[in-house]
Every structure is written in structure tokens, then in C-alpha cells.
Coordinates of N, CA and C in Angstrom, one line a residue:
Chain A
X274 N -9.0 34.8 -6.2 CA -9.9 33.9 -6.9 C -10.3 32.8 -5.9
X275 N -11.8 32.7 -6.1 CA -11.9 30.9 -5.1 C -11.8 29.9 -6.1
X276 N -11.2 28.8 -5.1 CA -10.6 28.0 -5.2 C -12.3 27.4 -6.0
X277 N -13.5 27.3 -5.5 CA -14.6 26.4 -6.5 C -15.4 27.6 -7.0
X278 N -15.6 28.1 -7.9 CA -16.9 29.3 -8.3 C -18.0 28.3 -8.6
X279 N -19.2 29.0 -8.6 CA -20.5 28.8 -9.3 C -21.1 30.0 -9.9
X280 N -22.2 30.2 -10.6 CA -23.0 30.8 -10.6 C -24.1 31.2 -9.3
X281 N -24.3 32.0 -8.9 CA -25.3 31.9 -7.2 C -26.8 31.9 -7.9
X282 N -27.2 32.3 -8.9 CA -28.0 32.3 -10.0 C -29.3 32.9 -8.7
X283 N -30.4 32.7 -8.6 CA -31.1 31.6 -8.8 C -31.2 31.3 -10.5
X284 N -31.7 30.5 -10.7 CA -31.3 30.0 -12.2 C -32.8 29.4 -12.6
X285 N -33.5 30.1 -13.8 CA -35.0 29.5 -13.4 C -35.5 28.7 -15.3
X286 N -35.6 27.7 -15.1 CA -35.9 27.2 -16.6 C -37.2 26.7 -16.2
X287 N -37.9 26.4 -17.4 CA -39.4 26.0 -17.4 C -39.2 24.1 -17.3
X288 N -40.1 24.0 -17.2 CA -40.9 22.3 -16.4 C -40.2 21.6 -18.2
X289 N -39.6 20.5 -17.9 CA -39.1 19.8 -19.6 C -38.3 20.5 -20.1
X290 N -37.6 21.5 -19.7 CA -36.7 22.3 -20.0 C -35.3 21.6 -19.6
X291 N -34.1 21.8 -20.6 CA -32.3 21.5 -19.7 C -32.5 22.5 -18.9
X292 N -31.7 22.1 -17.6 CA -31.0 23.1 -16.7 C -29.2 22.8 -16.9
X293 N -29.0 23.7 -17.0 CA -26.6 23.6 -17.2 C -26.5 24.7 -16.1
X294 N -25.8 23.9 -15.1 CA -25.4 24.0 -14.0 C -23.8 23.9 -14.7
X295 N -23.0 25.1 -13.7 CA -21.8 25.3 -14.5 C -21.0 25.5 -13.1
X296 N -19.2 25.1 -13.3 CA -18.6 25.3 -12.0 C -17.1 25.4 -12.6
X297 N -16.4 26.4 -12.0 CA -15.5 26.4 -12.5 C -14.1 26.0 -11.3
X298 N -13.3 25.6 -11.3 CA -12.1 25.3 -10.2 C -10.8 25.8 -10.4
X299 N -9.7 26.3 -9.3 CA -8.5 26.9 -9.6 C -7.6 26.1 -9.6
X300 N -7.3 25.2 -8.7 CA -6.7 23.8 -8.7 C -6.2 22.5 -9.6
X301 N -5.2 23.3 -10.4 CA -5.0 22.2 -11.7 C -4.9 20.7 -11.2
X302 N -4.3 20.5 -10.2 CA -4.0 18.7 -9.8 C -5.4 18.5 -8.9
X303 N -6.3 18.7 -9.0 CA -8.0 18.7 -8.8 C -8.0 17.3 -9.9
X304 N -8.8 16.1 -8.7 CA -8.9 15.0 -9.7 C -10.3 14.7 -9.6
X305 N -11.1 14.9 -8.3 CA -12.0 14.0 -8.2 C -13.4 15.7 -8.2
X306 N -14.5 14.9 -8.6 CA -15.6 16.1 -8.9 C -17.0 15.8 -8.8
X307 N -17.9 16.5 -7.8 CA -18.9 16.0 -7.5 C -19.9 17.3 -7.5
X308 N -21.0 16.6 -7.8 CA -22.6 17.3 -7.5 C -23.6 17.0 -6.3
X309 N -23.1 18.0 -5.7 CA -24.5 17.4 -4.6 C -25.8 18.3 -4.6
X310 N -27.0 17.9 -4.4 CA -28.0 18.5 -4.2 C -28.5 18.9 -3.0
X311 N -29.2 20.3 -2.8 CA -29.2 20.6 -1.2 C -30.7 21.1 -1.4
X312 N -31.7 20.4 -1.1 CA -32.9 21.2 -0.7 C -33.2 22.1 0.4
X313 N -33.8 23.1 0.2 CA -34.2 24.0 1.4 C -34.2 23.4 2.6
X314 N -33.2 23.6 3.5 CA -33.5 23.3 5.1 C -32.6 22.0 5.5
X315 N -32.8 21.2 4.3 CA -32.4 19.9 4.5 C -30.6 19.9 4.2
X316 N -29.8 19.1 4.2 CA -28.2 18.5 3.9 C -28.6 17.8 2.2
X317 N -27.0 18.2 2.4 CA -26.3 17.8 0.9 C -26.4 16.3 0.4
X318 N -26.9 15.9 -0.9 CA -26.9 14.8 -0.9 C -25.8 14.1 -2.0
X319 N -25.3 13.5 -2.6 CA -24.5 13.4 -3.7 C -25.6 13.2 -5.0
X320 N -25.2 13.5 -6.2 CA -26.0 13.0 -6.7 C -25.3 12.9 -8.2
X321 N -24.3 13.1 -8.4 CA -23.2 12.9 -9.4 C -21.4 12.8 -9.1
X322 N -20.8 11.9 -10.0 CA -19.2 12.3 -9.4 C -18.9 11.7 -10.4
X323 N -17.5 12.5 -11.2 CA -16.5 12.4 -12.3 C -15.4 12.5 -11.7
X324 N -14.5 11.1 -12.4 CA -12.9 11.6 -12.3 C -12.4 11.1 -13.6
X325 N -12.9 11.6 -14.8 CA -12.1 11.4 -15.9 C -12.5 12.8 -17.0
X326 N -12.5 13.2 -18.2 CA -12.6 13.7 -18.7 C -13.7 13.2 -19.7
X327 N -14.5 13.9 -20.4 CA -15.8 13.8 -20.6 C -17.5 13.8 -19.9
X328 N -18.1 12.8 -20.6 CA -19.4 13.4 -20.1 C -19.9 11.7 -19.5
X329 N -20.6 11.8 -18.2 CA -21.3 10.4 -17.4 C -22.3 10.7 -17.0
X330 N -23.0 10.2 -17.7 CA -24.6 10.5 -17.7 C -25.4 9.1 -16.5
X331 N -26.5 9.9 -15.7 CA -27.2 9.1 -15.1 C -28.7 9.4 -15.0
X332 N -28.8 8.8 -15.8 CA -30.3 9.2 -15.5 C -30.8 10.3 -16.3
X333 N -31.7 11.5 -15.8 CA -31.9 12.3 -16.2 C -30.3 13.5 -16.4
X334 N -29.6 13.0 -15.5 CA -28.2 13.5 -14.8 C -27.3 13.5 -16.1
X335 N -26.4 14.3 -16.5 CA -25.4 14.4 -17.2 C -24.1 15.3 -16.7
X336 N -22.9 15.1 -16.1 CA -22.0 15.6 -15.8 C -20.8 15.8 -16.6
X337 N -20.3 16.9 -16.8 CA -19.3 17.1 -18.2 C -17.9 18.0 -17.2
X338 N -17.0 16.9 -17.7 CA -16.0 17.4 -17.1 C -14.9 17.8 -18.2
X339 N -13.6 18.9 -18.2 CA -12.8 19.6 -19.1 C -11.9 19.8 -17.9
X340 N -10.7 19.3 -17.7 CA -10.1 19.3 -17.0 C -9.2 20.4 -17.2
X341 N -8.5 20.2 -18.8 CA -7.8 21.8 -19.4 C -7.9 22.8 -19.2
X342 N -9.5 23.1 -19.1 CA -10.4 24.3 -18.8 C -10.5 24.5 -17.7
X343 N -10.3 23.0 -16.5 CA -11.3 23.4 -15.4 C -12.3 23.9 -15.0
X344 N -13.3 23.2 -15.6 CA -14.3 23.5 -15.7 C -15.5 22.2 -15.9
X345 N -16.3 22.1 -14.5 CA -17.3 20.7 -14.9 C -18.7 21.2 -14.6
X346 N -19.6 20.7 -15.4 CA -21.5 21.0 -15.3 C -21.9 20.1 -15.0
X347 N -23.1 20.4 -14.6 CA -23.8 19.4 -14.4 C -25.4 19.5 -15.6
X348 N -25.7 19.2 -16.2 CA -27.0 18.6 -17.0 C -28.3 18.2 -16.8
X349 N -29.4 18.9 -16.4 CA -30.4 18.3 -15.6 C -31.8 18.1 -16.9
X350 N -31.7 17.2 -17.6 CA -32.3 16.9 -18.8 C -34.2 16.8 -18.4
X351 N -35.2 17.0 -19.0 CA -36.7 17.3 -18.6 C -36.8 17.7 -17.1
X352 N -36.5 18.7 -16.6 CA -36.4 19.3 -15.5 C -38.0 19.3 -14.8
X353 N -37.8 18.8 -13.6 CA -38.9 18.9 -13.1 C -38.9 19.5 -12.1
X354 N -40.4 20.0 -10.8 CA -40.1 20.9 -10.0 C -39.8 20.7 -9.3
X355 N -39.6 19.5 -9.0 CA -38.9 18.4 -8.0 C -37.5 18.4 -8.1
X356 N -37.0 19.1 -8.9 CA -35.6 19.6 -9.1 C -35.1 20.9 -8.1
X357 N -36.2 21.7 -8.2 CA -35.8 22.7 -7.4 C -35.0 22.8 -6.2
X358 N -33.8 23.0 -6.5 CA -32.8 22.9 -4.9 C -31.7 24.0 -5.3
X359 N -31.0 23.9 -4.6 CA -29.4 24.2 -4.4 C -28.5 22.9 -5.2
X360 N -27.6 23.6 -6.1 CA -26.8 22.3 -6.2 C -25.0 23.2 -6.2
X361 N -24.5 21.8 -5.6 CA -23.5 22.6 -5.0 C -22.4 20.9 -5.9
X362 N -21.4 22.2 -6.1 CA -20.5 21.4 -6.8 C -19.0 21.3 -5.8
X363 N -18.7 20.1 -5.8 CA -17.4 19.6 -4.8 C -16.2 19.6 -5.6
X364 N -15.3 19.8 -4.9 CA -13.8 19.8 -5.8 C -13.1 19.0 -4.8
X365 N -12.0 17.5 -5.2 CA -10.9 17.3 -4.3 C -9.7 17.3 -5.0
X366 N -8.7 18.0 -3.8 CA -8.0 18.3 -4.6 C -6.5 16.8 -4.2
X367 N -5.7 16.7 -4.9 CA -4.8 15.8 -4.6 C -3.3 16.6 -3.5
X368 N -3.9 16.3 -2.2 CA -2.9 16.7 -1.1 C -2.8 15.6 -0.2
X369 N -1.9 16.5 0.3 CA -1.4 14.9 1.5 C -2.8 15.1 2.1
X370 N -3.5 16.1 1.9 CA -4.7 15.9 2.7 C -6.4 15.6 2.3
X371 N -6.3 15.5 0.9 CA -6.8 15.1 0.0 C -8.1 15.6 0.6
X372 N -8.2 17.0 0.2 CA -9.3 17.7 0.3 C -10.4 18.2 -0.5
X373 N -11.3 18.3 0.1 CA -12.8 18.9 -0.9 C -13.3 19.6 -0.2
X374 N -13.3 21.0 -1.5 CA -13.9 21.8 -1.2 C -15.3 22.4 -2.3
X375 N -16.1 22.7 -1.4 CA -17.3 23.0 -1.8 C -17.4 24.3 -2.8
X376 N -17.7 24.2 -3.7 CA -18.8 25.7 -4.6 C -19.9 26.9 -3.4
X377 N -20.5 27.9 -3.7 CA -21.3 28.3 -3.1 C -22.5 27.6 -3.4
X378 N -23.0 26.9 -4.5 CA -23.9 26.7 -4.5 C -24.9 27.7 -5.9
X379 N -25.4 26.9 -6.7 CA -26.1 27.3 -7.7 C -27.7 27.6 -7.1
X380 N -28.6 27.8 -7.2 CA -29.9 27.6 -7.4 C -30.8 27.8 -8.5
X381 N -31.4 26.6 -8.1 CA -32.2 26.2 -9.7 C -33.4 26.2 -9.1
X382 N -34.6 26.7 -9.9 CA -35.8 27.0 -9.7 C -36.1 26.2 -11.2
X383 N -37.1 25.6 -10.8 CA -38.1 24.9 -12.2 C -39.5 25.0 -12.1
X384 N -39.6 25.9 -12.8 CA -41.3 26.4 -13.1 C -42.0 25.7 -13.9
X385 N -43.2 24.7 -13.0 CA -44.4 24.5 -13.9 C -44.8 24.4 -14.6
Chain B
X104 N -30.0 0.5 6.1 CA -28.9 1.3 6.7 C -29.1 2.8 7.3
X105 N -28.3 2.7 8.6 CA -29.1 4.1 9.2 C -27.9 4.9 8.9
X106 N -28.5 6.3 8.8 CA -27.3 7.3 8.6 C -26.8 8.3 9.0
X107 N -26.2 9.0 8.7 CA -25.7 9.9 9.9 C -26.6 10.6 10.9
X108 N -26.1 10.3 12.3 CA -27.4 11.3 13.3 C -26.2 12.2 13.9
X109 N -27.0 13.4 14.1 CA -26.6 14.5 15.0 C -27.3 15.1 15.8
X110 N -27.0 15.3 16.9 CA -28.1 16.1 17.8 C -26.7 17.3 18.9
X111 N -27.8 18.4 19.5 CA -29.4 18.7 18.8 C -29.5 18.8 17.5
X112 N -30.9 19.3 16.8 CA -31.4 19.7 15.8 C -31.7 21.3 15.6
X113 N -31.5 21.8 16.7 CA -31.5 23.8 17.1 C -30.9 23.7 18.4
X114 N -30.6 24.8 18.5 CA -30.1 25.5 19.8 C -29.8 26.8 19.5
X115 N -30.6 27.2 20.9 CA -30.3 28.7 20.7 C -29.5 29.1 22.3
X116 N -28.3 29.9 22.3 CA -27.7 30.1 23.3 C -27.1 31.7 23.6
X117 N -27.0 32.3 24.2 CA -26.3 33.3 24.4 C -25.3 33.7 24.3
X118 N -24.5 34.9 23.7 CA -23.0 34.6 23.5 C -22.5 34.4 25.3
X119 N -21.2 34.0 24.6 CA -20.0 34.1 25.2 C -20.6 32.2 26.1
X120 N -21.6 31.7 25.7 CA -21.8 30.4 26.3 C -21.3 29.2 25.4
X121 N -21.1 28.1 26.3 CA -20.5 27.0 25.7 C -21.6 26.4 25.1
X122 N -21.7 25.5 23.7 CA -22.2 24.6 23.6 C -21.1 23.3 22.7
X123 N -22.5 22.4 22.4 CA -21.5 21.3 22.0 C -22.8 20.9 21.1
X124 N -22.1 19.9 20.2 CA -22.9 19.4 19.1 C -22.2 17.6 19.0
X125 N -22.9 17.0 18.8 CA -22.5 15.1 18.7 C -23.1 14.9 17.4
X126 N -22.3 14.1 16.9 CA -22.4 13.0 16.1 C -21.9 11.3 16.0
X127 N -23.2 11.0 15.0 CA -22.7 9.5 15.2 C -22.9 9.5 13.7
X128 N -21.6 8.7 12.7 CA -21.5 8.2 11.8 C -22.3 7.0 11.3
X129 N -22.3 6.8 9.6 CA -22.7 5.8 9.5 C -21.4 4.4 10.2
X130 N -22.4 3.7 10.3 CA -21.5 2.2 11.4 C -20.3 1.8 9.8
X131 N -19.3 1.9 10.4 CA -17.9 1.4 9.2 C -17.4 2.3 8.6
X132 N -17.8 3.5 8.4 CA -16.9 4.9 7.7 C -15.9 5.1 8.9
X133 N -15.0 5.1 8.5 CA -13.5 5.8 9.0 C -13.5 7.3 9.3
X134 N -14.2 7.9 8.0 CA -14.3 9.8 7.9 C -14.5 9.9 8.4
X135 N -14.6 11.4 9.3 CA -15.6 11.6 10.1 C -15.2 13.4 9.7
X136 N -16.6 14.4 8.8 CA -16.4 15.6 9.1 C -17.2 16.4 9.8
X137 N -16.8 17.5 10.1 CA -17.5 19.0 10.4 C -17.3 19.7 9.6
X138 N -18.5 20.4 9.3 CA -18.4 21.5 8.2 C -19.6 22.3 9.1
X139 N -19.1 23.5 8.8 CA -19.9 24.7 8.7 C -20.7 25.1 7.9
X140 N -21.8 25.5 7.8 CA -22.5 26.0 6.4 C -23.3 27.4 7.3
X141 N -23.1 28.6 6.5 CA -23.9 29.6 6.3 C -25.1 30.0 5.3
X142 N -25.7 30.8 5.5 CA -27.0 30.7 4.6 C -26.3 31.0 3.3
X143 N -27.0 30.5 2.0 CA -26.3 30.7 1.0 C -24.6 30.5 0.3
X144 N -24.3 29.6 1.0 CA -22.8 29.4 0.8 C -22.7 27.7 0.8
X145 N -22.0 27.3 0.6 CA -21.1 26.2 0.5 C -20.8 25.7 1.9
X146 N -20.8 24.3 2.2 CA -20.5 24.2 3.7 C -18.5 24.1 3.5
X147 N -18.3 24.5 4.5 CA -16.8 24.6 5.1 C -16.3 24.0 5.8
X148 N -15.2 23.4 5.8 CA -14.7 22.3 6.5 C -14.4 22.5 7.8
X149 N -14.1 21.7 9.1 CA -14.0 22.2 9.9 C -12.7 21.4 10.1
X150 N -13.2 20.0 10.4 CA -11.9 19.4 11.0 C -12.9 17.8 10.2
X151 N -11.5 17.2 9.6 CA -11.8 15.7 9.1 C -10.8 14.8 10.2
X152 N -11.7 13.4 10.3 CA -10.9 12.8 11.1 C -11.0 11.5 10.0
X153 N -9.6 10.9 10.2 CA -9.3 9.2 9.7 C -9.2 8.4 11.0
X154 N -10.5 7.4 11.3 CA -10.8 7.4 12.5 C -10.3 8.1 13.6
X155 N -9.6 8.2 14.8 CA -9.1 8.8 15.9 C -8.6 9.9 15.5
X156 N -8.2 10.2 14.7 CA -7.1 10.8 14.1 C -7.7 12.1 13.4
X157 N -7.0 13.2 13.9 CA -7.7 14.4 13.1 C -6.4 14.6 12.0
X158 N -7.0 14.4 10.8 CA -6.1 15.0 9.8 C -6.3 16.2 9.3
X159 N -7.1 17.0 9.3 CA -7.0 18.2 8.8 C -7.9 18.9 9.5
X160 N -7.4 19.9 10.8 CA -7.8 20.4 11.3 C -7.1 22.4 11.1
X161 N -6.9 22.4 9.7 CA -6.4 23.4 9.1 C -7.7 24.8 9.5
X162 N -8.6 24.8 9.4 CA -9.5 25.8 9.1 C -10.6 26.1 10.4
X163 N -9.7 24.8 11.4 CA -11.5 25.1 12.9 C -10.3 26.1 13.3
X164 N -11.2 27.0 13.8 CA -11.0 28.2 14.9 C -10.4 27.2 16.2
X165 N -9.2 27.4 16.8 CA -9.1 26.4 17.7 C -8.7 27.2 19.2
X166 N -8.9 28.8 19.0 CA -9.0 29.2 20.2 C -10.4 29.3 20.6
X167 N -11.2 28.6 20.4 CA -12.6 28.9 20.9 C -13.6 27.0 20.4
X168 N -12.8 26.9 19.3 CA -13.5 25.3 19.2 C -12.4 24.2 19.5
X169 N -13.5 23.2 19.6 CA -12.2 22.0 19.7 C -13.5 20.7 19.4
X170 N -12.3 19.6 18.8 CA -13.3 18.1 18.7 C -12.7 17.6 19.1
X171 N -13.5 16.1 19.2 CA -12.8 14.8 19.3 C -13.3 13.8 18.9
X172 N -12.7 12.9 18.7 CA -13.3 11.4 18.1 C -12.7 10.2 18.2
X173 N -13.4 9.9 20.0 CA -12.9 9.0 20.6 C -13.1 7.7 20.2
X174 N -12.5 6.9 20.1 CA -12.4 5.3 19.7 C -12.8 5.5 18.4
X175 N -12.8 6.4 17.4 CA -13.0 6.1 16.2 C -14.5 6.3 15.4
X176 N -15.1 6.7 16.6 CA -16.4 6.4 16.4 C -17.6 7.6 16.3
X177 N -18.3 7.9 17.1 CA -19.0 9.1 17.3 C -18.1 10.2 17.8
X178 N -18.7 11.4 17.4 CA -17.6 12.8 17.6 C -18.2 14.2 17.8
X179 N -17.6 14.7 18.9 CA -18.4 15.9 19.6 C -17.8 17.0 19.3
X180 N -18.5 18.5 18.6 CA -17.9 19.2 18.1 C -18.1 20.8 19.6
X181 N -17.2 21.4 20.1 CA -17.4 22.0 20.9 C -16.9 23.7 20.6
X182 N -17.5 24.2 21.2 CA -17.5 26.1 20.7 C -17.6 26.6 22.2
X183 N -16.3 27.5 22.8 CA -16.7 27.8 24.1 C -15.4 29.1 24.3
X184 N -15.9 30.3 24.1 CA -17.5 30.8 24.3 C -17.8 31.2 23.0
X185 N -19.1 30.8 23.0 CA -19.6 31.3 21.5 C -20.0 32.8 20.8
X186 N -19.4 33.0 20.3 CA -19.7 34.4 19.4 C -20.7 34.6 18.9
X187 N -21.6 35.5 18.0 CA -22.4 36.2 17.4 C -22.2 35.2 16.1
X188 N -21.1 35.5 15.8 CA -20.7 35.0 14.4 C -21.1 33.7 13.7
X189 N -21.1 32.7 15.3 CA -20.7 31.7 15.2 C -21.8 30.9 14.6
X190 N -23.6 31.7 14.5 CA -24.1 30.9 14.1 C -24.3 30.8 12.9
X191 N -24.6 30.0 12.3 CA -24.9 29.1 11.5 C -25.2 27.3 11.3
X192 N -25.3 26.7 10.5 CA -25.8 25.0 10.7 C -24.3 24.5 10.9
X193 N -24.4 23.6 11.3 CA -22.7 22.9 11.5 C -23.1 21.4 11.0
X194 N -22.7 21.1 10.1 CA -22.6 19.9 9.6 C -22.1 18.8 9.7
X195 N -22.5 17.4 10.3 CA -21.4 16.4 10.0 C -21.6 15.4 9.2
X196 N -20.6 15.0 8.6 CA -21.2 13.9 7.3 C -19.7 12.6 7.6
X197 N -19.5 11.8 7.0 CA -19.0 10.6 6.9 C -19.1 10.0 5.7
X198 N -17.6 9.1 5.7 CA -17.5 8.7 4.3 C -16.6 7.1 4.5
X199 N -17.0 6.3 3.4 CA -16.5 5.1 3.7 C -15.1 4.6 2.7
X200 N -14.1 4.2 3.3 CA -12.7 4.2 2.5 C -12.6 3.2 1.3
X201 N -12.3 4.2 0.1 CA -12.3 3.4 -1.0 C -11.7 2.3 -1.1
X202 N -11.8 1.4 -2.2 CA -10.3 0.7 -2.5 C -8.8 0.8 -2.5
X203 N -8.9 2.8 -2.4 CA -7.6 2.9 -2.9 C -7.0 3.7 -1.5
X204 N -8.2 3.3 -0.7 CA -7.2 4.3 0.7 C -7.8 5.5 0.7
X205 N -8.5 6.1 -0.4 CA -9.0 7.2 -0.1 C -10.0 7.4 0.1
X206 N -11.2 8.3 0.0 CA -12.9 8.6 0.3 C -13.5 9.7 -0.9
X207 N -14.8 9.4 -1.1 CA -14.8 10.2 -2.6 C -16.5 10.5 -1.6
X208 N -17.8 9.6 -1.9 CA -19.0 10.0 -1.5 C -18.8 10.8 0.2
X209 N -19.7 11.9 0.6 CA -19.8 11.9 1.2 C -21.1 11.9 1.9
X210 N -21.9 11.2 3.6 CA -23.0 10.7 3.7 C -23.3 12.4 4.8
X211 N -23.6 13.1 4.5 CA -24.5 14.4 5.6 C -25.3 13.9 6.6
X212 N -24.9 14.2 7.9 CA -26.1 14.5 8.7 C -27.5 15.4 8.3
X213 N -28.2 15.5 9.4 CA -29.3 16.6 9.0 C -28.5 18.1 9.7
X214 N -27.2 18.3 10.2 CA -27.5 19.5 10.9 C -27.5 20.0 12.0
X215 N -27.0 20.8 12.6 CA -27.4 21.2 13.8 C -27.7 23.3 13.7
X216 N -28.7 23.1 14.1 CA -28.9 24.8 13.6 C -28.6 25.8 14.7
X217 N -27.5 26.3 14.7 CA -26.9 27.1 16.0 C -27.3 28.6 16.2
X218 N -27.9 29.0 16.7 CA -28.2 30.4 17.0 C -27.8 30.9 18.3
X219 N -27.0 32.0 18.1 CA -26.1 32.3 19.2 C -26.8 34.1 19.0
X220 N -27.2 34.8 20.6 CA -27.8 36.0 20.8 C -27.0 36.6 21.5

């Protein structure tokens, strides 16, 4: 089992449409949880982070974390095409080396 | 605020040749990583440093790579000799120490796109 899954999707919703971006982690003592966005060509940017249980919404952005489950989304509420990227979900885990590790990476397509 | 630079931006080399890749952090982050990224995947950690200091250098290939990150500051990632395998983008990003001693955001370079023939 990896340690971050995603969906590798591409994942394709219409323009004003939710996109639910889903990730799941193996790591029960996993505290800290992030979303980064990765457009074609270009590096990862952050664009969400939870370290409690429930949902923290920014923006268009909604991130929902279940720590029980292990399991956090991300929310992409009136999707636009300007959304279209990669989003890659981060996991850190609580080690003396207090590491994060990356998802493969979702892809979201948002059609017009 | 300027942000992470890395150069080059491509290189293309032949196996079994050395190259090297630099970076310079944003000015005041402590972090300092390398990651690997392949097409379609997640980038991979290479080696994180807490300034000078490599803390987790668990995952670089260290019969063929090596870093360093002298004074704390800018940091040169090196591959010698390079494999087939080896290309892909190599990433470095930096992160600035929370309140609590630890690092949560991390800032990406653009990249270095390695092609090895």
C-alpha cells in the first residue's frame, strides 16, 4: 500500500461545476495535510493546508479532513478552466524527521 | 519577494556523464529540498537540509548522487555518472520555520529538466 493514494483520474467536470478531489493516507500519526496545485510544465504551488479535523474553506477552496478514516479532499466549488491542473495532495508525517510525502497527483480537466 | 531560483532550466547529457544542478532558496528559510519528479507522479524527496545540515538524506541514491549546502544557504545537487533512468525534473523548494520549530508551506523552484541519452 502507498503511503499517499489519489485518484490519477484525469477527472473532467463541466465549467460551474464541484470538482472533489479525494486522497487517502496510510499513516495514522499523519498530522499535517496539504494541496498543492501543479500546472503543466510548471512546479507545485500550495494552495490548501489542514491540521485539524473538519472542513476549511478558502475561497472557492474547501478542504475536508477525517483523520479516523484517513482520508482528506479537496473541494473546488464553480470550477473554472483555469482550474485545470494537477493537484497533488501532501501528507506529513510525525517523525523525528517530520516528513512529507507527496500523492501521485489527481488531474482535473474543466470543460467550458 | 524573490523566490526560489534554480539553474539550469534543461540539460541534456549523455549517460555515464556528470552533471550538477544549484539552487538558491528563498533569503531566510532554513529548508532546503530536492525532490525528484517524474512525468505523472508526485515529486520524491531527495535529501532535506535544516540549514547545513542534511536531515534526511534517506531516499538520494548516494552511490552516484551527492549534495551539499554550504553555509546554509544555496545548494548544489550532483549525479555522477548519470544513468538513463536518471532523467526526469529535479526539484528544489524551501520552507520557512514555523513557530513551533517545524515547516509546513512549501516554496518550489521552477525545476531543472534532466535528460540523460
Amino acid at each position: 500500500q502507498k503511503e499517499v493514494e489519489q485518484n490519477s483520474g484525469p477527472l473532467s467536470v463541466p465549467e460551474g461545476a464541484i470538482a472533489s478531489l479525494n486522497c487517502t493516507y496510510s499513516d495514522r500519526v499523519s498530522q499535517s495535510f496539504f494541496w498543492y496545485r501543479q500546472y503543466s510544465g510548471k512546479s507545485p504551488e500550495l494552495i490548501m493546508s489542514i491540521y485539524s479535523n473538519g472542513d476549511k474553506e478558502d475561497g472557492r477552496f474547501t478542504a475536508q479532513l477525517n483523520k479516523a478514516s484517513q482520508y482528506v479532499s479537496l473541494l473546488i466549488r464553480d470550477s473554472q478552466p483555469s482550474d485545470s491542473a494537477t493537484y497533488l495532495c501532501a501528507v506529513k508525517r510525525k517523525t523525528s524527521y517530520d516528513k512529507v510525502i507527496f500523492g501521485p497527483g489527481t488531474s482535473l480537466s474543466v470543460i467550458p | 519577494e524573490a523566490g526560489v531560483v534554480q539553474s539550469p532550466r534543461y540539460k541534456i547529457i549523455e549517460k555515464k556523464q556528470p552533471v550538477a544542478f544549484w539552487c538558491n532558496p528563498i533569503s531566510g528559510h532554513n529548508t532546503l529540498y530536492w525532490y525528484l519528479q517524474n512525468l505523472g507522479q508526485g515529486p520524491e524527496l531527495l535529501i532535506r537540509y535544516e540549514n547545513e545540515e542534511a536531515v534526511d538524506d534517506s531516499q538520494l541514491p548516494k552511490d552516484r548522487f551527492s549534495a551539499e549546502r554550504l553555509k546554509g544557504v544555496d545548494s548544489t545537487l550532483k549525479i555522477q555518472p548519470a544513468e538513463l533512468g536518471d532523467s526526469a525534473v529535479y526539484l528544489c523548494a524551501s520552507s520557512p520555520r514555523t513557530s513551533g520549530g517545524s515547516y509546513n508551506e512549501q516554496f518550489f523552484g521552477p525545476g531543472t529538466r534532466l535528460t540523460v541519452l
